[in-house]
Amino acid sequence: MTLGTDNPADTQPLLQNTTNQGYHNVGYSSTNDSTTSLTSRDTNSVTNHDTSTPETITVDFNPDGDPDNPLDWPTPFKWAIVSMLAFMAFTVTMSCISLVPLATTIVADLSPSPTTTTSSASVLLVTIWELGEAAGPLLIAPLSERLGRLPVFHGAHFLFIFSGILAATTTTTSSSSSSSSSPSGAVTRFILLRMLSGLAVAANVLNPAVVGDLFARDERGAALSLTFLAPLVGGALGPAVGSAVAERWGWRAVVWMNVALAAVGEGMFLVGFRETYKVAILRRRKEKLEVEAEKVARAEGKGVPRFRTVFEQQEDRGGRLRDEILRPAIVLCGSGVLMLLSLYGSVIFSYYYVYSTTFSTILLEVYKLSPVTVGSCFCVFSAGSVLSVCICNRFLDRIYRRMTFLHKGVGRPEFRLPLSVVGGFLMPLAVATYGWAAQLRLSLLILLFSVCAIGAAMMLALIPVMAYVVDAFGLYAASAMTGVIVTRCLMSTFLPLTTVPLIGMFGYGWAFTVFAVGSLLLAPIPLVMLRYGERWRRFSRYTREA
C-alpha cells in the first residue's frame, strides 16, 4: 500500500506512462503543434480529422477537468464511495470475528459425536480465514489492474455471499458419523467455506488503491483513516453481536446476518459505485473512439487511425499478470530485511488468533461468564488496538522528523521503527500475563487488561513496520506489502494450531510462557534494524535506493 503520492505508477504499480511524443492526443487540448485538439465527447473531431494516413492517437483525461476522471468527481460522491468501502471492510471483519466465540459450538453442532480433534477443528475454523486471505491478494490485486476495480469487487462480493449461504445451510450428514478420529464432513465443509470467504475479501486489498484513485496526496488521510477504522469497529462489535444473536436464534442466524450485511453492501456497489481505475476508464473511452472512427473511415473511404491510452504498454499482457502474481515472492526472497520484518510481524499478528481461540473458553470454563458477556469482553482487545492507532497517528511522524533532524536532515526508513520496538517488548509481557491470569484464576480485570495490552502491543509493533516497508521499498512497496500480508496470513493460520496441544501438556500458564519466549526472541528485530538496517538494505536491489 503506497500512500501520499499523485504518481499513477504508485497507486497503480503495473503501469508506466507512455510518452505523447509523435502522437495525437484525444481527451485534452494541447498547445503543442504536434498534437490535435480533440475530446472524447466530441465525435465530430474524429470525423473532421484527416485520416487518409493511419496514425496513432493517444487517449488521456482532460487536465482542465474531466467528468470521467475520478480525481475530478464531486467530493460528496467520492465520500459516498469511501463509505461503501468502509461498510464492506466492516462487514468482512465482522463476519470473520463474530464466529470466533461460537467456534466450539459450531463444531459440536456439526459433529455427530465428540472427537479428540474437536478443539483443533475449532481453532482451524477461526484461523482458516487467514489462509484464504493469504491467497486473495495474489489474485485480487493483479486482476484489479487488468479488469478494473469494479468487476473484481462484484466478483469477490458475490463469491463472499455465495460461500456464506452455503456455510449457513451446512448440515450434518449420516455418513459423517463413520469417522470418530477426524472432524465430520460437515465441519470440513464449513471450514473450507470459511477459507473461501477469506479468499473473497477484496476490501482490505483494494480499499487503499481506490482511495488513491479518488483523492490527491493531501486529501487521502481522512479517507484512509475511515477505511482503517471500519475493520476495528467490526472486530469490536462482532463477538458481542454474534454471541447475543447466537444465544437467542443460534449460530446459523449469525451467518445469515453476515450474508445479509454483505448483500446490502453489494447492493450499494451495484447502484452507486463507479469504476475508479483510470486505466479501465480510458480503455473504455478508447474502445468507443475506435468504433466511431471506424464508422467515419468506412463512410469516407479513409484509413482508420490507431488509438492507445496514455497507460498502454507494448508487451504481453498474460506475461504481465504472471509476473505480478510472482513478484511479491521475488521481492520477499530478494530482501533479507523484508524476510526478518515479515517473520517478526507475522508472529506478532498470529498472537491475535492465539488469544481469540482460547479467550472464550477461558471466560466460560474458568470465569463462568454467560455467552453474551463473553462476547462483550472481546471489545477490550479493540480498545487496546484503537489506543495504539491513536498513538501512532500522533507520534509516528513526529519521531521520524525528530530523528531526521538529529541526523542532519537526512531521513531513513528506519526512523519509523522506534514505536515498533516498544510494541515488540510489550507483547511477551502481555502474553505471559494472559496465560498466568487464566492458570491462577486471577481477577477478571487482570485478564482483560492483558488482552487490552496484547491489542495495544500488536498495533504498536505492526503499524511502524508497514510504514517502514512503504518507505524502504518505494516502487516495490505494493509487492513488498503483499509479501508481508501473505506471510502474516500463513503464520496466523498454522501457529495457533499449536495452542491446544501446548495447553494440554503444560496448562495455560506455561503454554503462554512458551509463546511469550518466542515473542521475546523476535522483539529485538526492530531494534537491530534501527541500528543496522541502512547497511543491510544495500544488499537488496529493491531497497538500495531508499
Coordinates of C-alpha atoms in Angstrom, one line a residue:
M1 CA 0.0 0.0 0.0
T2 CA 1.5 3.3 -1.1
L3 CA 0.3 6.5 0.5
G4 CA 0.7 10.1 -0.2
T5 CA 1.5 10.2 -3.9
D6 CA 0.0 11.7 -7.0
N7 CA 2.0 9.5 -9.4
P8 CA -0.3 6.9 -11.0
A9 CA 2.6 4.4 -11.0
D10 CA 2.5 4.4 -7.2
T11 CA -1.2 3.6 -6.8
Q12 CA -1.2 1.5 -10.0
P13 CA 2.2 -0.2 -9.9
L14 CA 1.8 -2.2 -13.0
L15 CA 1.6 0.9 -15.2
Q16 CA 4.0 3.3 -16.6
N17 CA 3.1 6.4 -18.6
T18 CA 3.9 6.4 -22.3
T19 CA 5.3 9.4 -24.0
N20 CA 3.0 11.5 -26.1
Q21 CA 5.8 12.5 -28.5
G22 CA 4.8 11.8 -32.1
Y23 CA 1.2 11.0 -31.3
H24 CA -2.1 12.9 -31.5
N25 CA -3.9 13.2 -28.2
V26 CA -7.6 12.6 -27.6
G27 CA -9.1 13.9 -24.4
Y28 CA -7.4 17.2 -23.9
S29 CA -6.4 20.3 -25.7
S30 CA -2.7 21.0 -26.3
T31 CA -0.7 23.9 -27.4
N32 CA 1.9 21.6 -28.9
D33 CA 1.8 21.8 -32.7
S34 CA 2.4 18.0 -32.9
T35 CA -0.9 17.3 -31.2
T36 CA -4.5 17.6 -32.3
S37 CA -7.1 19.3 -30.1
L38 CA -9.8 16.6 -29.7
T39 CA -12.1 15.4 -26.9
S40 CA -13.6 12.0 -26.4
R41 CA -17.0 13.5 -26.1
D42 CA -16.7 15.4 -29.5
T43 CA -17.2 12.6 -32.1
N44 CA -17.1 15.2 -34.9
S45 CA -13.5 15.9 -34.0
V46 CA -12.6 12.4 -35.2
T47 CA -14.7 12.9 -38.3
N48 CA -13.0 16.2 -39.2
H49 CA -9.5 14.8 -38.6
D50 CA -7.6 13.8 -41.7
T51 CA -7.3 10.0 -41.5
S52 CA -6.0 9.4 -45.0
T53 CA -2.8 8.1 -43.5
P54 CA -3.3 5.8 -40.5
E55 CA -1.8 7.3 -37.4
T56 CA -1.7 6.7 -33.6
I57 CA -3.8 8.8 -31.3
T58 CA -3.2 8.8 -27.6
V59 CA -6.3 8.9 -25.3
D60 CA -6.0 10.7 -22.0
F61 CA -8.0 12.8 -19.5
N62 CA -8.6 16.5 -20.0
P63 CA -6.3 18.1 -17.4
D64 CA -8.6 21.1 -17.2
G65 CA -11.4 18.9 -15.8
D66 CA -12.9 15.7 -17.0
P67 CA -16.1 14.1 -15.7
D68 CA -14.7 10.6 -16.2
N69 CA -11.5 11.3 -14.2
P70 CA -12.1 10.1 -10.6
L71 CA -9.9 12.9 -9.2
D72 CA -12.4 15.4 -10.7
W73 CA -15.6 13.8 -9.3
P74 CA -17.7 15.8 -6.8
T75 CA -16.4 15.5 -3.3
P76 CA -19.7 14.2 -1.8
F77 CA -19.7 11.4 -4.4
K78 CA -16.1 10.4 -3.5
W79 CA -17.1 10.2 0.1
A80 CA -20.1 8.1 -0.8
I81 CA -17.7 5.6 -2.4
V82 CA -15.4 5.7 0.6
S83 CA -18.4 5.0 2.8
M84 CA -19.2 1.9 0.7
L85 CA -15.6 0.7 1.1
A86 CA -15.7 1.2 4.8
F87 CA -19.0 -0.6 5.1
M88 CA -17.7 -3.7 3.3
A89 CA -14.5 -3.6 5.4
F90 CA -16.7 -3.5 8.5
T91 CA -18.8 -6.4 7.1
V92 CA -16.0 -8.8 6.2
T93 CA -14.2 -8.2 9.6
M94 CA -17.4 -8.7 11.5
S95 CA -18.1 -11.9 9.5
C96 CA -14.7 -13.2 10.5
I97 CA -14.7 -12.2 14.2
S98 CA -18.4 -12.8 15.0
L99 CA -17.9 -16.5 14.8
V100 CA -14.8 -16.7 17.0
P101 CA -16.6 -17.1 20.3
L102 CA -19.0 -19.6 18.6
A103 CA -16.4 -21.9 17.0
T104 CA -16.7 -24.6 19.6
T105 CA -20.5 -24.6 19.4
I106 CA -20.5 -24.8 15.6
V107 CA -18.1 -27.7 15.6
A108 CA -20.1 -29.5 18.3
D109 CA -23.3 -28.9 16.4
L110 CA -22.0 -30.1 13.1
S111 CA -20.2 -33.2 14.6
P112 CA -22.4 -36.2 15.2
S113 CA -20.3 -37.1 18.2
P114 CA -17.5 -35.5 20.2
T115 CA -14.0 -36.4 18.9
T116 CA -10.5 -35.8 20.1
T117 CA -9.9 -33.3 17.3
T118 CA -12.9 -31.1 18.1
S119 CA -10.7 -28.5 19.8
S120 CA -8.2 -28.4 16.9
A121 CA -11.1 -28.1 14.4
S122 CA -12.5 -25.1 16.4
V123 CA -9.2 -23.4 16.2
L124 CA -8.8 -24.2 12.4
L125 CA -12.4 -22.9 11.8
V126 CA -11.2 -19.5 13.1
T127 CA -7.7 -19.3 11.6
I128 CA -8.6 -20.8 8.2
W129 CA -9.9 -17.4 7.2
E130 CA -6.4 -16.1 7.1
L131 CA -5.3 -18.8 4.7
G132 CA -7.9 -17.6 2.3
E133 CA -6.8 -14.0 2.8
A134 CA -3.2 -15.1 2.1
A135 CA -4.2 -16.3 -1.4
G136 CA -6.6 -13.4 -2.1
P137 CA -4.1 -10.5 -2.6
L138 CA -2.1 -12.6 -5.1
L139 CA -5.1 -12.7 -7.4
I140 CA -7.3 -9.7 -6.5
A141 CA -4.6 -7.0 -6.9
P142 CA -3.3 -8.0 -10.4
L143 CA -6.9 -8.7 -11.6
S144 CA -8.0 -5.3 -10.5
E145 CA -5.2 -3.8 -12.6
R146 CA -6.2 -6.0 -15.5
L147 CA -10.0 -5.7 -15.4
G148 CA -10.6 -2.7 -13.2
R149 CA -11.7 -2.3 -9.6
L150 CA -15.5 -2.7 -10.2
P151 CA -15.7 -6.2 -11.8
V152 CA -13.3 -7.5 -9.2
F153 CA -15.4 -6.1 -6.3
H154 CA -18.5 -7.5 -7.8
G155 CA -17.0 -11.0 -8.3
A156 CA -15.5 -11.0 -4.8
H157 CA -18.7 -9.9 -3.2
F158 CA -20.8 -12.5 -5.0
L159 CA -18.4 -15.2 -4.0
F160 CA -18.4 -14.0 -0.4
I161 CA -22.2 -14.1 -0.3
F162 CA -22.4 -17.5 -2.0
S163 CA -19.9 -19.1 0.4
G164 CA -21.8 -17.5 3.3
I165 CA -25.1 -19.0 2.1
L166 CA -23.5 -22.5 1.8
A167 CA -22.0 -22.2 5.2
A168 CA -25.3 -21.2 6.8
T169 CA -27.0 -24.2 5.2
T170 CA -24.3 -26.7 6.1
T171 CA -25.9 -29.7 7.9
T172 CA -24.5 -33.0 9.4
T173 CA -24.9 -36.0 7.2
S174 CA -25.3 -39.5 8.3
S175 CA -22.2 -40.6 6.6
S176 CA -20.2 -38.2 8.8
S177 CA -20.6 -40.5 11.8
S178 CA -18.4 -43.2 10.3
S179 CA -15.3 -41.5 11.5
S180 CA -14.6 -40.8 15.1
S181 CA -10.9 -39.8 14.7
S182 CA -11.4 -36.8 12.4
P183 CA -13.9 -33.9 12.1
S184 CA -17.1 -34.7 10.4
G185 CA -17.7 -33.9 6.7
A186 CA -20.0 -31.1 7.7
V187 CA -17.3 -29.5 9.8
T188 CA -14.7 -29.9 7.0
R189 CA -17.1 -28.3 4.5
F190 CA -17.8 -25.4 6.9
I191 CA -14.1 -24.8 7.4
L192 CA -13.4 -24.9 3.6
L193 CA -16.3 -22.4 3.1
R194 CA -14.7 -20.1 5.7
M195 CA -11.4 -20.3 3.7
L196 CA -13.4 -19.4 0.5
S197 CA -14.9 -16.4 2.3
G198 CA -11.5 -15.2 3.3
L199 CA -10.3 -15.6 -0.3
A200 CA -13.2 -13.4 -1.4
V201 CA -12.2 -10.4 0.8
A202 CA -11.4 -7.7 -1.7
A203 CA -11.9 -4.7 0.7
N204 CA -8.7 -5.0 2.6
V205 CA -6.7 -5.4 -0.6
L206 CA -8.3 -2.7 -2.9
N207 CA -9.5 0.0 -0.5
P208 CA -6.2 1.9 -0.3
A209 CA -5.8 1.7 -4.1
V210 CA -9.4 3.1 -4.6
V211 CA -8.7 5.9 -2.2
G212 CA -5.5 6.6 -4.2
D213 CA -7.7 6.7 -7.4
L214 CA -10.1 9.2 -5.9
F215 CA -8.0 11.6 -3.9
A216 CA -4.9 13.7 -4.3
R217 CA -2.0 13.3 -1.9
D218 CA -3.0 15.9 0.6
E219 CA -6.7 14.7 0.7
R220 CA -6.2 11.0 1.4
G221 CA -5.6 10.9 5.1
A222 CA -9.1 11.2 6.4
A223 CA -10.4 8.7 3.8
L224 CA -7.8 6.1 4.6
S225 CA -8.4 6.6 8.3
L226 CA -12.1 5.7 7.8
T227 CA -11.3 2.6 5.9
F228 CA -8.8 1.6 8.6
L229 CA -11.2 2.4 11.4
A230 CA -14.1 0.4 10.0
P231 CA -12.5 -3.1 10.5
L232 CA -11.6 -2.2 14.1
V233 CA -15.3 -1.3 14.7
G234 CA -16.3 -4.6 13.1
G235 CA -13.8 -6.5 15.2
A236 CA -15.1 -4.9 18.4
L237 CA -18.8 -5.4 17.7
G238 CA -18.5 -8.8 16.0
P239 CA -18.1 -11.1 19.1
A240 CA -20.6 -9.2 21.2
V241 CA -23.3 -9.1 18.5
G242 CA -22.6 -12.7 17.4
S243 CA -22.9 -14.0 20.9
A244 CA -26.1 -12.2 21.5
V245 CA -27.7 -13.3 18.3
A246 CA -26.5 -16.9 18.7
E247 CA -27.9 -17.1 22.2
R248 CA -31.4 -16.3 21.0
W249 CA -31.5 -17.7 17.5
G250 CA -28.5 -20.0 17.1
W251 CA -25.2 -19.7 15.3
R252 CA -26.8 -20.0 11.8
A253 CA -28.6 -16.7 12.4
V254 CA -25.2 -15.1 12.9
V255 CA -24.0 -16.4 9.5
W256 CA -27.2 -15.3 7.8
M257 CA -26.8 -11.9 9.4
N258 CA -23.4 -11.6 7.9
V259 CA -24.7 -12.7 4.5
A260 CA -27.4 -10.0 4.7
L261 CA -24.9 -7.3 5.5
A262 CA -22.7 -8.4 2.6
A263 CA -25.8 -8.4 0.3
V264 CA -26.7 -4.8 1.4
G265 CA -23.1 -3.7 0.7
E266 CA -23.1 -5.3 -2.8
G267 CA -26.4 -3.7 -3.5
M268 CA -24.8 -0.3 -2.7
F269 CA -22.0 -1.2 -5.1
L270 CA -24.4 -2.2 -7.8
V271 CA -26.3 1.1 -7.5
G272 CA -23.7 3.7 -6.6
F273 CA -20.2 2.5 -7.3
R274 CA -18.4 3.7 -10.4
E275 CA -15.1 2.4 -11.9
T276 CA -12.2 4.3 -10.3
Y277 CA -9.3 2.7 -12.1
K278 CA -8.0 5.2 -14.6
V279 CA -6.7 2.6 -17.0
A280 CA -10.0 0.8 -17.3
I281 CA -11.9 4.1 -17.8
L282 CA -9.5 5.2 -20.6
R283 CA -9.7 1.8 -22.1
R284 CA -13.4 2.1 -22.5
R285 CA -13.0 5.5 -23.9
K286 CA -10.5 4.2 -26.5
E287 CA -12.9 1.4 -27.5
K288 CA -15.7 3.9 -28.0
L289 CA -13.5 6.1 -30.1
E290 CA -12.3 3.1 -32.2
V291 CA -15.9 2.2 -33.1
E292 CA -16.8 5.8 -34.0
A293 CA -13.6 6.3 -36.1
E294 CA -14.2 3.0 -37.9
K295 CA -17.7 4.2 -38.9
V296 CA -16.3 7.5 -40.2
A297 CA -13.5 5.8 -42.1
R298 CA -15.9 3.4 -43.7
A299 CA -18.2 6.2 -44.8
E300 CA -15.3 8.4 -46.2
G301 CA -13.1 5.6 -47.5
K302 CA -10.1 6.7 -45.5
G303 CA -7.7 4.9 -43.2
V304 CA -8.6 4.1 -39.6
P305 CA -6.4 5.7 -37.0
R306 CA -4.9 3.6 -34.2
F307 CA -5.8 4.6 -30.6
R308 CA -3.9 3.9 -27.5
T309 CA -4.4 5.1 -23.9
V310 CA -1.7 7.0 -22.2
F311 CA -1.0 4.0 -19.9
E312 CA -0.7 1.3 -22.6
Q313 CA 2.5 -0.7 -22.9
Q314 CA 3.6 -2.8 -25.8
E315 CA 4.1 -6.1 -24.0
D316 CA 2.4 -9.5 -23.5
R317 CA -0.4 -8.9 -21.0
G318 CA -0.5 -12.6 -20.0
G319 CA 3.1 -12.3 -19.0
R320 CA 2.4 -9.2 -17.0
L321 CA -0.3 -10.9 -14.9
R322 CA 2.0 -13.9 -14.3
D323 CA 4.9 -11.6 -13.3
E324 CA 2.7 -9.6 -11.0
I325 CA 1.5 -12.7 -9.2
L326 CA 5.1 -13.9 -8.7
R327 CA 6.6 -10.5 -7.9
P328 CA 5.7 -10.5 -4.1
A329 CA 7.6 -13.8 -3.7
I330 CA 10.5 -12.5 -5.7
V331 CA 10.7 -9.3 -3.7
L332 CA 10.3 -11.1 -0.4
C333 CA 13.1 -13.7 -1.2
G334 CA 15.3 -10.9 -2.6
S335 CA 15.4 -8.9 0.7
G336 CA 16.7 -10.2 3.9
V337 CA 15.4 -7.1 5.7
L338 CA 11.9 -7.9 4.5
M339 CA 12.1 -11.5 5.4
L340 CA 13.1 -10.6 9.0
L341 CA 10.4 -8.0 9.4
S342 CA 7.8 -10.3 7.8
L343 CA 8.7 -13.0 10.4
Y344 CA 8.5 -10.5 13.2
G345 CA 5.2 -9.1 12.0
S346 CA 3.6 -12.4 11.2
V347 CA 4.4 -13.9 14.6
I348 CA 3.1 -10.8 16.4
F349 CA -0.1 -10.8 14.4
S350 CA -0.7 -14.5 15.0
Y351 CA -1.0 -13.9 18.7
Y352 CA -4.3 -12.3 18.0
Y353 CA -5.6 -15.7 16.9
V354 CA -3.7 -17.5 19.8
Y355 CA -5.6 -15.3 22.2
S356 CA -9.0 -15.2 20.4
T357 CA -9.2 -19.0 20.1
T358 CA -8.7 -19.5 23.8
F359 CA -10.4 -16.4 25.3
S360 CA -14.0 -17.6 25.1
T361 CA -13.1 -21.0 26.6
I362 CA -11.3 -19.3 29.5
L363 CA -14.2 -17.0 30.2
L364 CA -16.8 -19.7 30.0
E365 CA -14.9 -22.5 31.9
V366 CA -12.6 -20.6 34.3
Y367 CA -14.6 -17.5 35.0
K368 CA -18.1 -18.9 34.4
L369 CA -19.4 -16.0 32.4
S370 CA -22.5 -16.1 30.2
P371 CA -22.1 -16.3 26.4
V372 CA -23.3 -12.7 25.9
T373 CA -20.9 -11.4 28.5
V374 CA -18.1 -13.4 26.8
G375 CA -18.8 -11.6 23.5
S376 CA -18.7 -8.2 25.2
C377 CA -15.3 -9.0 26.7
F378 CA -13.8 -9.2 23.2
C379 CA -14.2 -5.4 22.9
V380 CA -11.2 -4.8 25.2
F381 CA -8.8 -6.1 22.5
S382 CA -10.2 -3.5 20.1
A383 CA -9.9 -0.8 22.8
G384 CA -6.1 -1.5 23.0
S385 CA -5.8 -1.5 19.3
V386 CA -7.6 1.8 18.9
L387 CA -5.3 3.3 21.6
S388 CA -2.2 2.3 19.7
V389 CA -3.6 3.6 16.4
C390 CA -4.1 7.0 18.1
I391 CA -0.5 6.8 19.5
C392 CA 0.9 6.0 16.1
N393 CA -1.1 8.8 14.4
R394 CA 0.2 11.3 16.9
F395 CA 3.8 10.3 17.3
L396 CA 4.9 8.2 14.2
D397 CA 5.6 11.3 12.0
R398 CA 6.9 13.3 15.0
I399 CA 9.5 10.7 15.8
Y400 CA 10.6 10.5 12.2
R401 CA 11.0 14.2 11.9
R402 CA 12.9 14.4 15.2
M403 CA 15.3 11.7 14.2
T404 CA 15.8 13.2 10.8
F405 CA 16.7 16.5 12.4
L406 CA 19.2 14.7 14.7
H407 CA 20.8 13.1 11.6
K408 CA 21.4 16.5 9.9
G409 CA 18.2 16.4 7.9
V410 CA 18.8 13.0 6.3
G411 CA 15.7 10.8 6.7
R412 CA 15.8 7.0 6.7
P413 CA 13.0 4.4 6.7
E414 CA 14.5 3.0 9.9
F415 CA 13.3 6.1 11.7
R416 CA 9.8 4.6 11.6
L417 CA 10.7 1.8 13.9
P418 CA 11.1 3.1 17.5
L419 CA 7.4 2.5 18.4
S420 CA 7.7 -1.0 17.0
V421 CA 10.5 -1.7 19.5
V422 CA 8.1 -0.7 22.3
G423 CA 5.3 -3.0 20.9
G424 CA 7.8 -5.9 20.4
F425 CA 8.9 -5.9 24.0
L426 CA 5.4 -5.2 25.4
M427 CA 3.9 -8.3 23.6
P428 CA 5.7 -11.0 25.6
L429 CA 4.8 -9.4 28.9
A430 CA 1.1 -9.2 27.8
V431 CA 1.0 -12.8 26.5
A432 CA 2.6 -14.2 29.7
T433 CA 0.3 -12.2 31.9
Y434 CA -2.7 -13.5 29.9
G435 CA -1.7 -17.2 30.4
W436 CA -0.9 -16.9 34.1
A437 CA -4.0 -15.0 34.8
A438 CA -6.0 -17.9 33.4
Q439 CA -3.9 -20.5 35.1
L440 CA -4.0 -18.9 38.6
R441 CA -7.6 -17.7 38.2
L442 CA -6.6 -14.1 39.0
S443 CA -9.1 -11.3 38.9
L444 CA -11.0 -10.9 35.6
L445 CA -9.8 -7.3 35.4
I446 CA -6.2 -8.6 35.2
L447 CA -7.1 -10.9 32.4
L448 CA -9.0 -8.2 30.5
F449 CA -6.1 -5.8 31.0
S450 CA -3.7 -8.3 29.5
V451 CA -5.9 -8.7 26.4
C452 CA -6.1 -5.0 26.0
A453 CA -2.2 -4.9 26.3
I454 CA -2.0 -7.6 23.6
G455 CA -4.1 -5.4 21.2
A456 CA -2.0 -2.4 22.0
A457 CA 1.3 -4.2 21.5
M458 CA 0.2 -5.7 18.3
M459 CA -0.7 -2.4 16.6
L460 CA 2.3 -0.6 18.1
A461 CA 4.5 -3.3 16.6
L462 CA 2.8 -3.6 13.1
I463 CA 1.9 -0.1 12.1
P464 CA 5.5 1.2 12.1
V465 CA 6.6 -1.9 10.2
M466 CA 4.1 -1.2 7.5
A467 CA 5.2 2.4 7.3
Y468 CA 8.8 1.2 7.1
V469 CA 8.0 -1.1 4.2
V470 CA 6.4 1.7 2.2
D471 CA 9.3 4.0 2.8
A472 CA 12.1 1.4 2.2
F473 CA 10.7 -0.3 -0.9
G474 CA 9.5 2.7 -2.9
L475 CA 8.3 1.5 -6.3
Y476 CA 8.2 -2.1 -5.0
A477 CA 6.1 -1.2 -1.9
A478 CA 3.0 -2.9 -3.2
S479 CA 4.7 -6.2 -3.9
A480 CA 6.6 -6.0 -0.5
M481 CA 3.3 -5.3 1.4
T482 CA 1.7 -8.3 -0.4
G483 CA 4.6 -10.5 0.7
V484 CA 4.1 -9.3 4.3
I485 CA 0.4 -9.9 4.2
V486 CA 0.7 -13.4 2.8
T487 CA 3.4 -14.4 5.4
R488 CA 1.2 -12.9 8.1
C489 CA -1.8 -14.9 7.0
L490 CA 0.0 -18.2 6.7
M491 CA 1.5 -17.8 10.2
S492 CA -1.9 -16.8 11.6
T493 CA -3.4 -20.0 10.1
F494 CA -1.0 -22.5 11.4
L495 CA 0.8 -21.2 14.6
P496 CA -2.5 -21.0 16.6
L497 CA -3.0 -24.7 15.9
T498 CA -0.2 -25.4 18.4
T499 CA -2.2 -23.7 21.2
V500 CA -4.4 -26.7 22.1
P501 CA -1.6 -29.2 22.4
L502 CA 0.6 -26.9 24.4
I503 CA -2.3 -26.1 26.9
G504 CA -3.0 -29.8 27.1
M505 CA 0.6 -30.5 28.0
F506 CA 1.6 -27.6 30.2
G507 CA -1.6 -25.7 31.2
Y508 CA -2.4 -22.1 30.4
G509 CA 0.5 -20.5 32.3
W510 CA 3.4 -22.4 30.8
A511 CA 1.9 -22.8 27.4
F512 CA 1.6 -19.0 27.0
T513 CA 5.0 -18.6 28.5
V514 CA 6.3 -20.6 25.6
F515 CA 4.6 -18.1 23.2
A516 CA 6.0 -15.2 25.3
V517 CA 9.5 -16.5 25.0
G518 CA 9.1 -16.9 21.2
S519 CA 7.9 -13.3 21.0
L520 CA 10.8 -12.1 23.2
L521 CA 13.3 -13.8 20.9
L522 CA 11.9 -11.8 18.0
A523 CA 11.4 -8.5 19.8
P524 CA 15.0 -7.2 19.2
I525 CA 14.5 -7.3 15.4
P526 CA 13.2 -3.7 15.0
L527 CA 16.0 -2.5 17.4
V528 CA 18.6 -4.3 15.2
M529 CA 17.0 -2.8 12.1
L530 CA 17.2 0.6 13.6
R531 CA 20.9 0.1 14.1
Y532 CA 22.0 -1.9 11.0
G533 CA 19.0 -1.7 8.7
E534 CA 20.5 1.0 6.5
R535 CA 23.6 -1.1 5.8
W536 CA 21.6 -4.3 5.2
R537 CA 19.3 -2.6 2.8
R538 CA 22.2 -2.1 0.4
F539 CA 22.4 -5.8 -0.3
S540 CA 19.0 -5.8 -2.0
R541 CA 18.3 -4.1 -5.3
Y542 CA 14.7 -3.5 -4.1
T543 CA 15.8 -1.2 -1.2
R544 CA 19.1 0.1 -2.4
E545 CA 17.7 3.4 -3.5
A546 CA 15.6 4.0 -0.3

